[in-house]
CSV table of C-alpha atoms in Angstrom, one decimal:
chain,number,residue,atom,x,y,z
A,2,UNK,CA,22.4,31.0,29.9
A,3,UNK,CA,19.7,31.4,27.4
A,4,UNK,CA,20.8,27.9,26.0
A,5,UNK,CA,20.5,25.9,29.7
A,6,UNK,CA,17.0,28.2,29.8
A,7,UNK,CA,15.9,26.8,26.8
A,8,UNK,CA,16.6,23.2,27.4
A,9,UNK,CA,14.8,23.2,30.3
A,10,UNK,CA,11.4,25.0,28.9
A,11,UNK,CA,11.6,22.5,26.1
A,12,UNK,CA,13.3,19.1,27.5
A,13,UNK,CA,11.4,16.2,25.9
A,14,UNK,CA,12.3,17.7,22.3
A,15,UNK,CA,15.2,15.9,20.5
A,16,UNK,CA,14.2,18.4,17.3
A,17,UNK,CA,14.8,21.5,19.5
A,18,UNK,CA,17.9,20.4,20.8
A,19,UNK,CA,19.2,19.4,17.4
A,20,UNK,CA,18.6,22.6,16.1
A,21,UNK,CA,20.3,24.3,19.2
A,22,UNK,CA,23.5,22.3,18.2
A,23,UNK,CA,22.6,24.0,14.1
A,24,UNK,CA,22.5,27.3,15.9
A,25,UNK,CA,25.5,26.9,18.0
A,26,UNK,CA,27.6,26.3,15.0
A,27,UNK,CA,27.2,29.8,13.9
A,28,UNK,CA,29.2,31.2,16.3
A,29,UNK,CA,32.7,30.9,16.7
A,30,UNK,CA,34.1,29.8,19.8
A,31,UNK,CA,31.1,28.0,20.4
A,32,UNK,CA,32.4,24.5,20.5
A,33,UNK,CA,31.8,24.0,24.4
A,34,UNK,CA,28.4,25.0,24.3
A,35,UNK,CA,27.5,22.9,20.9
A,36,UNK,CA,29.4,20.1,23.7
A,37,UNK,CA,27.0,21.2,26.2
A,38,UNK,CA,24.0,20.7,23.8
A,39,UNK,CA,25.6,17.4,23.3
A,40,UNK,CA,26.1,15.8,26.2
A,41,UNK,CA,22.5,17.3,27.2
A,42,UNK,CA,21.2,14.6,24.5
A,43,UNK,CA,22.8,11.8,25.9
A,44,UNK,CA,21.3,12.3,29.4
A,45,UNK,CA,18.2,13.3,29.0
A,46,UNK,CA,17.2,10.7,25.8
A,47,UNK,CA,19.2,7.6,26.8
A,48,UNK,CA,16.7,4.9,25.7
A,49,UNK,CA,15.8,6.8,22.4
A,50,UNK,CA,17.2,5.3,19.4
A,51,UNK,CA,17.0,8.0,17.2
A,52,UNK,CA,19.0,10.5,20.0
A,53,UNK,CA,21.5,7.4,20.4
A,54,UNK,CA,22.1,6.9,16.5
A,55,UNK,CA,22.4,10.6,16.1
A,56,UNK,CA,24.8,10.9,18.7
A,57,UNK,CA,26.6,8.5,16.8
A,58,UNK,CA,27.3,10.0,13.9
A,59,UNK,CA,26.9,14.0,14.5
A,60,UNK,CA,30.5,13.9,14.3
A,61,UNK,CA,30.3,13.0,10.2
A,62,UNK,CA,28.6,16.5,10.0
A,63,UNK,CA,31.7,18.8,10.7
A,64,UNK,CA,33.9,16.6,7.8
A,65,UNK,CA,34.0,16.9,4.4
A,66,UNK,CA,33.5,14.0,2.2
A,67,UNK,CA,36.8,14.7,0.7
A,68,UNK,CA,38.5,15.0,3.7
A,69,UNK,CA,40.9,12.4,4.6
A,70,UNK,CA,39.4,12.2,8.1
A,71,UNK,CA,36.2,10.9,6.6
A,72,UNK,CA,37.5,7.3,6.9
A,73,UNK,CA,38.3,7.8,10.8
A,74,UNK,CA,35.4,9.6,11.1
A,75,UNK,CA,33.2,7.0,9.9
A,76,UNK,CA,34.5,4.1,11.6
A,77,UNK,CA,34.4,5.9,14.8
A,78,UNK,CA,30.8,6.5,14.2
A,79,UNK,CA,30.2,2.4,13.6
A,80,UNK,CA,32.2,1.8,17.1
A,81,UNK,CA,30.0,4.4,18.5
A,82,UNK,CA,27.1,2.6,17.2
A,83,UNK,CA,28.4,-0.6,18.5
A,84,UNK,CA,28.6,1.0,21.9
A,85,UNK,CA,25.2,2.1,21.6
A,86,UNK,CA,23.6,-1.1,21.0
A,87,UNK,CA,25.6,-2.8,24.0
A,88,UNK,CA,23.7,-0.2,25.9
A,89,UNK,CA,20.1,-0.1,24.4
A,90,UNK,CA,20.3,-3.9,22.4
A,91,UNK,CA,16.4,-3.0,20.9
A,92,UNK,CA,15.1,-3.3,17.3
A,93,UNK,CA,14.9,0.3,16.9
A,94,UNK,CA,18.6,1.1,17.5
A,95,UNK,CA,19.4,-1.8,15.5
A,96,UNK,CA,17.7,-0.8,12.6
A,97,UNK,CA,19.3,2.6,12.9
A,98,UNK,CA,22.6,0.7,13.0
A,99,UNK,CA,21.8,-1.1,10.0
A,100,UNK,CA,20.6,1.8,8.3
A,101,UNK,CA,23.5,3.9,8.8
A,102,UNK,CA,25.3,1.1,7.2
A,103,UNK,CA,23.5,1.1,4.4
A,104,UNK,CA,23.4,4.6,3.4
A,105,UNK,CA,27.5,4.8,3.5
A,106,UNK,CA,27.3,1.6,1.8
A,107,UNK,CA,25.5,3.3,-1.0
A,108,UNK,CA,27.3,6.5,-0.6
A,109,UNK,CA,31.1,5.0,-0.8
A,110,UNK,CA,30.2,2.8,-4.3
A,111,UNK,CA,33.7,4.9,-5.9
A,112,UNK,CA,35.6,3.7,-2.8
A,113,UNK,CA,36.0,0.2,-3.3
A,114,UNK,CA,37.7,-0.5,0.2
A,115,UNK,CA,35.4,1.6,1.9
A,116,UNK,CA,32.4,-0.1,0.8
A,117,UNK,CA,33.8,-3.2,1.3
A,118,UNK,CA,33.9,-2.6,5.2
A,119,UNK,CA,30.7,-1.5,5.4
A,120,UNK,CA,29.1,-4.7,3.2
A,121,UNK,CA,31.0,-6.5,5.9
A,122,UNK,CA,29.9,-5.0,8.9
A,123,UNK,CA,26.0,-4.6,7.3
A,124,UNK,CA,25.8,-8.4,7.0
A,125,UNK,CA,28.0,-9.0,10.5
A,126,UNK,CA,24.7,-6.7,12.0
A,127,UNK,CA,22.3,-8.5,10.3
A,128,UNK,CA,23.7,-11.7,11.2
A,129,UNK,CA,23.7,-10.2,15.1
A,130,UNK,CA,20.2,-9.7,14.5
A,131,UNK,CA,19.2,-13.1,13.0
A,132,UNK,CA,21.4,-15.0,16.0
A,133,UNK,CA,18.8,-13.1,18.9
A,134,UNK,CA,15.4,-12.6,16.7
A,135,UNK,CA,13.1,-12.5,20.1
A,136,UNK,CA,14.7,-9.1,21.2
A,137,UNK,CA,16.1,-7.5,18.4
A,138,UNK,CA,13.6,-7.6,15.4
A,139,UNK,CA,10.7,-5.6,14.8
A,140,UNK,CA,8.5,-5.2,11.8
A,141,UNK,CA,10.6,-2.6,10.2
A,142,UNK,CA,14.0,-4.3,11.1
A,143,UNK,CA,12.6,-7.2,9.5
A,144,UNK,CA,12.1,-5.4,6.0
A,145,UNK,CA,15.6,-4.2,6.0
A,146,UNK,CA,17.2,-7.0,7.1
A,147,UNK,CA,15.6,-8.8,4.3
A,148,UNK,CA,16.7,-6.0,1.7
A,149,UNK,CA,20.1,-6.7,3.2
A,150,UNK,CA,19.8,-10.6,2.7
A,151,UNK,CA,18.5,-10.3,-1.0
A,152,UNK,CA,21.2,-7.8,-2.0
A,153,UNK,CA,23.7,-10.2,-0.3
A,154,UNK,CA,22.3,-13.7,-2.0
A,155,UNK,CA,21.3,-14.8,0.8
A,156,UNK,CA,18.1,-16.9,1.6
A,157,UNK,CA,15.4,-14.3,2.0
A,158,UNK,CA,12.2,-16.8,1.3
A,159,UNK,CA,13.6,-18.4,4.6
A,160,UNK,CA,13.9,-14.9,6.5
A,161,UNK,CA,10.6,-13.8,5.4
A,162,UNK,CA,8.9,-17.2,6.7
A,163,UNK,CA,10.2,-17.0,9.7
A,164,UNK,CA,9.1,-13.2,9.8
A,165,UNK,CA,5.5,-13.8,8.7
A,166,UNK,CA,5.5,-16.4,12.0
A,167,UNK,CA,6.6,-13.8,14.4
A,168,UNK,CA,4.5,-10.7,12.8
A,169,UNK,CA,1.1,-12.6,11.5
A,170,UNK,CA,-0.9,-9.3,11.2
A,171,UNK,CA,2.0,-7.2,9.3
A,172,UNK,CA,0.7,-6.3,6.1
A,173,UNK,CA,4.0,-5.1,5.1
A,174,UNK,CA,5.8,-8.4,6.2
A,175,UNK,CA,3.4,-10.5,3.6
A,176,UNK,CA,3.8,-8.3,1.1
A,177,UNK,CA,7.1,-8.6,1.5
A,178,UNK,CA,6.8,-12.1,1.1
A,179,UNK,CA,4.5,-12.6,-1.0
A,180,UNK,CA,6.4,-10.5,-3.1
A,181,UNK,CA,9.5,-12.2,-3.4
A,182,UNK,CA,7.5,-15.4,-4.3
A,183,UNK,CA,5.3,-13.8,-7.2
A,184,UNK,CA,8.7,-12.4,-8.5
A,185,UNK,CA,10.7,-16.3,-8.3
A,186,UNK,CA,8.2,-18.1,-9.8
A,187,UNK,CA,7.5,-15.4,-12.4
A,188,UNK,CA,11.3,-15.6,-13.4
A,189,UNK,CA,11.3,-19.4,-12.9
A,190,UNK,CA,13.8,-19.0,-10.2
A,191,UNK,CA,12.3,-21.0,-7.4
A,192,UNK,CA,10.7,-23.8,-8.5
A,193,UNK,CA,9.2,-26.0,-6.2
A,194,UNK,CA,9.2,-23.3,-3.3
A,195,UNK,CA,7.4,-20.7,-5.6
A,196,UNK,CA,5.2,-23.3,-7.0
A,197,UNK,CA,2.0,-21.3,-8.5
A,198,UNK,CA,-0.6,-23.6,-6.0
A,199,UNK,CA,1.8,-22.6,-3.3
A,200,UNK,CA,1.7,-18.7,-3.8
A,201,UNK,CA,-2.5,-19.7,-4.1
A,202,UNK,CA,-2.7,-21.4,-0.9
A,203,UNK,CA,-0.1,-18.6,0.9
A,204,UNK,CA,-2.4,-15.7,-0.4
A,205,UNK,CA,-6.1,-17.2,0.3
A,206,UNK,CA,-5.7,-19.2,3.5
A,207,UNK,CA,-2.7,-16.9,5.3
A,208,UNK,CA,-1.6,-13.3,4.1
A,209,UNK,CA,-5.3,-12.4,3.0
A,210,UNK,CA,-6.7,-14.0,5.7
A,211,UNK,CA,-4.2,-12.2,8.5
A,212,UNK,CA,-3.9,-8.9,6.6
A,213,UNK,CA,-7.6,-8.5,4.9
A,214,UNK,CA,-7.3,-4.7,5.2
A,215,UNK,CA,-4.3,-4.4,2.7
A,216,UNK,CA,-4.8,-2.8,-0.5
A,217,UNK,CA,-1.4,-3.2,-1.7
A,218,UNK,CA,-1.4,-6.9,-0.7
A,219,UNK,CA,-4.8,-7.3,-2.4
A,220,UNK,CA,-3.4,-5.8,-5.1
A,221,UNK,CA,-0.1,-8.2,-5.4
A,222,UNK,CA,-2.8,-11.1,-5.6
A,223,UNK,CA,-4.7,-9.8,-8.5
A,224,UNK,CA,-2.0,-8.4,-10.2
A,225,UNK,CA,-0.3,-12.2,-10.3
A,226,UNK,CA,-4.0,-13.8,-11.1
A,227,UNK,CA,-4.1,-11.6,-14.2
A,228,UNK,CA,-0.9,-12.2,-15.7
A,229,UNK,CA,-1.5,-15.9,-15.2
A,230,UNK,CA,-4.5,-14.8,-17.0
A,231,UNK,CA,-2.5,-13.0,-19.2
A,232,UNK,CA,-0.7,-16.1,-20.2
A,233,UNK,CA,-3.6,-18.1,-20.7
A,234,UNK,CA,-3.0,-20.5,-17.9
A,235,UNK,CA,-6.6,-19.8,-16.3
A,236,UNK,CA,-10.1,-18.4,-17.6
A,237,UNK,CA,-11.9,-15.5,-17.5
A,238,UNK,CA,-14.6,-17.0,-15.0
A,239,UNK,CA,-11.6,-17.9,-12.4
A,240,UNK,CA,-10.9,-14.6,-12.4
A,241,UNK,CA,-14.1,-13.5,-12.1
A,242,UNK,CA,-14.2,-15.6,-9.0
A,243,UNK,CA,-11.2,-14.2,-7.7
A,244,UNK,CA,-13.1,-10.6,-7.7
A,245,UNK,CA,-16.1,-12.5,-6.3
A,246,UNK,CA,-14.6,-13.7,-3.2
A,247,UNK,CA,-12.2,-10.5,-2.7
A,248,UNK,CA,-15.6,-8.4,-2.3
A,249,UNK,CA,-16.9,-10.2,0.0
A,250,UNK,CA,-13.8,-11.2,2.5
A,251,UNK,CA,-12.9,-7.4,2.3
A,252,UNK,CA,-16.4,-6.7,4.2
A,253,UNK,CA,-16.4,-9.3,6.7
A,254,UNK,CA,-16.1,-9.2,10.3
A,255,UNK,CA,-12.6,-9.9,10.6
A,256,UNK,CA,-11.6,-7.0,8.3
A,257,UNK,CA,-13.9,-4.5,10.0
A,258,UNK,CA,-11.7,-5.6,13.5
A,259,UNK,CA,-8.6,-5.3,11.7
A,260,UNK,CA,-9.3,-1.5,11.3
A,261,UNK,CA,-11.3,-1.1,14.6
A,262,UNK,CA,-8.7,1.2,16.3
A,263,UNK,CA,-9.2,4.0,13.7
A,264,UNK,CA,-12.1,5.8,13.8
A,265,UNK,CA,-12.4,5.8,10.4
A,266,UNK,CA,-12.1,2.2,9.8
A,267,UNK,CA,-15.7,2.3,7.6
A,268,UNK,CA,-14.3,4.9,5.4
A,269,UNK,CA,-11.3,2.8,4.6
A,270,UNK,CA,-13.4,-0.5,4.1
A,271,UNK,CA,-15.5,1.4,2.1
A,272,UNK,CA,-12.5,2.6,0.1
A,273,UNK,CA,-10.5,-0.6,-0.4
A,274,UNK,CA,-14.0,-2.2,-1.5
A,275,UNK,CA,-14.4,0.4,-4.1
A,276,UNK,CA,-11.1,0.1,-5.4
A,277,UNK,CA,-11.3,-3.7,-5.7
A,278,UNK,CA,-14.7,-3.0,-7.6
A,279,UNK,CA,-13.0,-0.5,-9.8
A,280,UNK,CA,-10.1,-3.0,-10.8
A,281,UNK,CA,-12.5,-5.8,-11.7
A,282,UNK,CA,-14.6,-3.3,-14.0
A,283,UNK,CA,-11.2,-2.1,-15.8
A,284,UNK,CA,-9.7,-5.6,-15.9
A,285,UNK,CA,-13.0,-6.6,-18.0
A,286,UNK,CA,-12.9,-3.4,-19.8
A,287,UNK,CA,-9.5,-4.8,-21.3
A,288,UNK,CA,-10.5,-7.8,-22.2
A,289,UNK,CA,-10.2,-7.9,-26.4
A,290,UNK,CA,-13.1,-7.4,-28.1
A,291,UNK,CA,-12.7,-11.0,-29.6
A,292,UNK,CA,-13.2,-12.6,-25.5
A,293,UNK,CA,-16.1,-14.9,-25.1
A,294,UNK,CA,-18.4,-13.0,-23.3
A,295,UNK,CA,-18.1,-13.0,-19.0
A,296,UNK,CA,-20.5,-15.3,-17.2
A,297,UNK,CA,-22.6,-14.0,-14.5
A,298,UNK,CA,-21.5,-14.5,-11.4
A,299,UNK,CA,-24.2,-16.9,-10.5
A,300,UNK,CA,-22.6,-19.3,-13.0
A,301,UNK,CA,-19.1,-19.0,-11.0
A,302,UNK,CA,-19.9,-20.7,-7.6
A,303,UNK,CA,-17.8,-23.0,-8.4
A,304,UNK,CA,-14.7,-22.0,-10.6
A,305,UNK,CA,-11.6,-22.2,-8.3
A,306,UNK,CA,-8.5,-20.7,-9.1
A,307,UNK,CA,-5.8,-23.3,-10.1
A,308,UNK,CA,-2.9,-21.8,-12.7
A,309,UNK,CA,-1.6,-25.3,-13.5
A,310,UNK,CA,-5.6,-26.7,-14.9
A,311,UNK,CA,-6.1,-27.4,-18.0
A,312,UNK,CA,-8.8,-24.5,-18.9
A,313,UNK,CA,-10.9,-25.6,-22.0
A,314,UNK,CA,-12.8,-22.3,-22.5
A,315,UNK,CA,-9.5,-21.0,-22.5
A,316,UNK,CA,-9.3,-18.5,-25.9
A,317,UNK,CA,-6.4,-18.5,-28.4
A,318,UNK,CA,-6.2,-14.8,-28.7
A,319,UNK,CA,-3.9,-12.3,-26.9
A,320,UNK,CA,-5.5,-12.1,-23.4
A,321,UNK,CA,-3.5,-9.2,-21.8
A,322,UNK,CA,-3.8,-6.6,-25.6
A,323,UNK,CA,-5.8,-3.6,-24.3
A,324,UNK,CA,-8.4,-3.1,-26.7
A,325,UNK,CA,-8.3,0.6,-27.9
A,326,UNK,CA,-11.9,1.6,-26.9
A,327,UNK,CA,-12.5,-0.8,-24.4
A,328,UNK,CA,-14.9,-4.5,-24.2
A,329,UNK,CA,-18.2,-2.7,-24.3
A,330,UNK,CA,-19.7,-5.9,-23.5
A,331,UNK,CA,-17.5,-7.3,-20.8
A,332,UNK,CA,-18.0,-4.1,-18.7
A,333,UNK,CA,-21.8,-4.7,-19.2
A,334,UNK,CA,-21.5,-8.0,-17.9
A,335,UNK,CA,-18.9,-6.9,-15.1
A,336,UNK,CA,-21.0,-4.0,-13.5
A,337,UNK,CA,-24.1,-6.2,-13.6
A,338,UNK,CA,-22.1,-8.8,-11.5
A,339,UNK,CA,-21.2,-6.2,-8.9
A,340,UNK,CA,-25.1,-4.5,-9.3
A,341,UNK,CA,-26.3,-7.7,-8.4
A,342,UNK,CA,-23.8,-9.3,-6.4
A,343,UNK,CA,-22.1,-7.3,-4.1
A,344,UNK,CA,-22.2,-4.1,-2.5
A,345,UNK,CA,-21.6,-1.3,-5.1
A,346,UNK,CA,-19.5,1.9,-3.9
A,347,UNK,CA,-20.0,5.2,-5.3
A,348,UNK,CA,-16.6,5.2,-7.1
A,349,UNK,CA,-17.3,1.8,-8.9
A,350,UNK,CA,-20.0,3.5,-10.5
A,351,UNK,CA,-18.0,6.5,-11.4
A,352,UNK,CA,-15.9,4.4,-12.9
A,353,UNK,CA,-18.6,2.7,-14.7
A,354,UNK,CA,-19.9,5.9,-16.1
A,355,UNK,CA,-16.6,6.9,-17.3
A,356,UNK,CA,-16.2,4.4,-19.3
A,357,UNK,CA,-20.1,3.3,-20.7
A,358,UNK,CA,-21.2,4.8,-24.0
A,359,UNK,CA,-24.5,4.2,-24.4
A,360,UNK,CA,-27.5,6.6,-23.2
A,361,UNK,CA,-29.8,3.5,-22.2
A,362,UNK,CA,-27.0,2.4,-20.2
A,363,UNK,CA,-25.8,6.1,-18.8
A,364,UNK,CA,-29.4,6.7,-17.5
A,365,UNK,CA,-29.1,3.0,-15.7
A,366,UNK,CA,-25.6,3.7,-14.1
A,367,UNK,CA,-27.1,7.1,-12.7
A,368,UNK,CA,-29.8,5.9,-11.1
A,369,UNK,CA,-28.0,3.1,-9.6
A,370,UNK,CA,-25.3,5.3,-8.1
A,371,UNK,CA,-28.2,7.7,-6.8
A,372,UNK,CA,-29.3,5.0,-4.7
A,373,UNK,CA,-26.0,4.0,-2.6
A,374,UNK,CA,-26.4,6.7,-0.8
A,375,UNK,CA,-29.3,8.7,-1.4
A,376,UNK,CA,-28.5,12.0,0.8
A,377,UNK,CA,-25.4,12.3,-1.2
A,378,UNK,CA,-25.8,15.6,-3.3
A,379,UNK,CA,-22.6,14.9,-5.8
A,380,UNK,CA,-24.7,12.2,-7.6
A,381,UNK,CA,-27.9,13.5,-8.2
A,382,UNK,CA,-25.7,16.4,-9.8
A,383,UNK,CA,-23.5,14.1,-12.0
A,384,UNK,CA,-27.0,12.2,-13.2
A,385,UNK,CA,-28.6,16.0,-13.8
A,386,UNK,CA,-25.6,17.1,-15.5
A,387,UNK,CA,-26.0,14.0,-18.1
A,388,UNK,CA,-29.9,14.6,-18.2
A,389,UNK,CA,-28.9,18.3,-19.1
A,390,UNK,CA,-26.6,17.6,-21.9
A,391,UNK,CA,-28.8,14.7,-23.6
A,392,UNK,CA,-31.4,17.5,-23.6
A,393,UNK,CA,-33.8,15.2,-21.7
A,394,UNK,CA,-35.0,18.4,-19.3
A,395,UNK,CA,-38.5,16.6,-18.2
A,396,UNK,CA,-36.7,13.8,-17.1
A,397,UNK,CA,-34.2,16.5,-15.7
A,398,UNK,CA,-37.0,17.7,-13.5
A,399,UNK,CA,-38.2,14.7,-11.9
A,400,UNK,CA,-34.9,14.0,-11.2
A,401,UNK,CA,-34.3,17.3,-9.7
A,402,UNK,CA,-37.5,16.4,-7.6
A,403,UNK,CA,-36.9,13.1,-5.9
A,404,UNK,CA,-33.2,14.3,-5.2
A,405,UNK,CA,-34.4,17.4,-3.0
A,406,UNK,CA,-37.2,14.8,-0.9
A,407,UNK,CA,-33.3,13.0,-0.1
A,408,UNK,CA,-31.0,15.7,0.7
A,409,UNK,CA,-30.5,17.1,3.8
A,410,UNK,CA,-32.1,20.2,3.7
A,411,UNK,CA,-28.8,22.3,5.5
A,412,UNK,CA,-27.3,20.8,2.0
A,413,UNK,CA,-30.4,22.1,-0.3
A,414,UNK,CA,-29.6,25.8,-1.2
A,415,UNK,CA,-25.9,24.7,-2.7
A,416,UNK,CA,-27.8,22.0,-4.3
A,417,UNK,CA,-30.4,24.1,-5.7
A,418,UNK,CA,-27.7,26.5,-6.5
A,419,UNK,CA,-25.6,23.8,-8.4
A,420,UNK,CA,-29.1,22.6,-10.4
A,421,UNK,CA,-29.4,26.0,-12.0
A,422,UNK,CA,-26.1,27.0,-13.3
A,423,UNK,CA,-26.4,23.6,-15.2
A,424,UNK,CA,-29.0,25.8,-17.8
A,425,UNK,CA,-27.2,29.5,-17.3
């Protein structure tokens, strides 16, 4: 009774009733009502995929792996999956399908036969899936389906194509892709169809431009721009140009709309800007002390990013050695660039003080990183913290002044507060 009761309070819960069935299974003599639990699922969540592929394989849970009813067991769970799909044929309960397979595929690698049948029916699925693509795949499905295909030597460039076509705006889908051709025509493995102006052409005039939001997608391009750098196949000003561009598509219109259904879309333009900012002021940090010094970016309005040019200011040293303290003067260079040039973030310049040496410079930095955003207490600290400890206390005081005519004043006592422990 108190089971039925309970079902009923909470009926849209497949958690609940999943750890009804957990409970039930204390009790011996409970099997009806565990059944009860059961068939309680199956009616009341028929179109849920994750009810259905539980349903499916809840059976696997009273067996021990080294039972011999564990083979039965399992292959009455794929033909209860199998009935399952006939019933609810969507890209959810397929990818649940598929990754049941998987996980038993993994799980059975000392049982040669056993994993044999389930390689067999993974790909059988996946080629299910590929034969009705309109109703079956979604965005997820697509990403496993493609781990199946790779693992299988099978033509994933092609599935991932195909799957950019149908999901345009997936970030994870042309990363996916994008992946996969960085990593052939890295190893030399595909040629023409991973040719380096291809990958170029894919990342500026498609994935970027469909998925501008994507910080792991932005950071798949620049990580393959430096190692062509790395190899010496392009300068330090294409590069440069690279960053250039990047900081300004990732605060365009069409990046701001890509996040407009969070509210905090701002906050993570603001973010992904910073972090782009950051990564140019490392990469130039890295650069061997021996580099040609960066160009401004005024110089770069034209340097284009080709990996097979021939790049005469090209240098003979070791591009991709990390200096061990750092290009003093590249960073210079590279946080003017940005100062000037784009739209500096509060954690580019934290970056920038972390790494800077010189007092002249320090000072600069502060004041800079002051000004993004002037109500902004942490800042003014930071630059009064350095004025403290370089024993500069009457520029420590003006400081101290202009920062509390900028701060809200609900904000000023902590400020205050912060200000005088500096000198306790």
């Amino acid at each position: 009774i108190v089971f039925e009761q309970a079902i009923q309070a909470i009926s849209d819960d497949l958690s609940f009733r999943q750890e009804l069935i957990a409970i039930a299974g204390q009790f011996a003599g409970a099997e009806q009502l565990r059944q009860r639990v059961l068939d309680s699922i199956g009616q009341d969540f028929v179109t849920d995929a994750d009810a259905r592929a539980y349903l499916c394989s809840v059976h696997l849970s009273t067996i021990s792996t080294e039972s011999p009813e564990l083979i039965d067991g399992l292959q009455l769970a794929v033909e209860n999956f199998k009935q399952a799909l006939s019933e609810l044929d969507t890209p959810e309960m397929w990818a649940k399908y598929v990754e049941f397979l998987s996980q038993w595929l993994d799980a059975s690698e000392s049982m040669k036969s056993l994993q044999a049948y389930f390689a067999a029916q993974r790909k059988r699925a996946v080629a299910m899936i590929s034969e009705s693509r309109d109703v079956r795949l979604n965005e997820e499905l697509v990403l496993s389906c493609a781990d199946v295909i790779e693992a299988d030597g099978g033509d994933v460039l092609s599935w991932l194509a195909d799957a950019t076509q149908r999901f345009p705006e997936s970030a994870d889908v042309w990363h996916r892709r994008m992946s996969a051709l960085v990593a052939g025509n890295c190893d030399g493995l595909a040629s023409g169809i991973a040719s380096s102006s291809r990958i170029d052409n894919l990342f500026t005039s498609q994935a970027l431009l469909q998925a501008p939001a994507s910080r792991k997608l932005w950071d798949l391009w620049f990580n393959w721009t430096e190692l062509w750098f790395s190899r010496k196949d392009v300068s330090a000003d294409k590069v440069q140009a690279r960053y250039m561009s990047a900081f300004a598509r990732v605060t365009q219109q069409r990046t701001l709309q890509a996040l407009s259904a969070d509210p905090d879309s701002l906050a993570q333009v603001q973010a992904l800007v910073a972090h782009l900012q950051t990564r140019y002021i490392d990469w130039a940090w890295k650069l061997p002390a021996s580099h040609q010094p960066l160009s401004a970016f005024g110089e770069l309005a034209h340097a284009q990013f080709r990996p097979d040019d021939d790049d005469s200011d090209m240098e003979d040293s070791e591009q991709c050695a990390e200096p061990a303290t750092g290009n003093i003067e590249a960073l210079r260079q590279a946080y003017r660039n940005v100062s000037r040039h784009a739209f500096p973030m509060p954690g580019f310049y934290r970056r920038c003080i972390e790494l800077e040496t010189d007092a002249k410079h320090l000072a600069m930095l502060h004041e800079m990183a002051c000004r993004v955003d002037e109500a902004e207490s942490e800042p003014w600290l930071a630059y009064l913290r350095f004025l403290a400890e370089s024993k500069q206390l009457s520029q420590a005081s003006d400081v101290f002044w202009r920062a509390t005519q900028t701060i809200p004043d609900a904000e000023q006592p902590a400020f205050e507060a912060a200000y005088k422990n500096m000198f306790q």
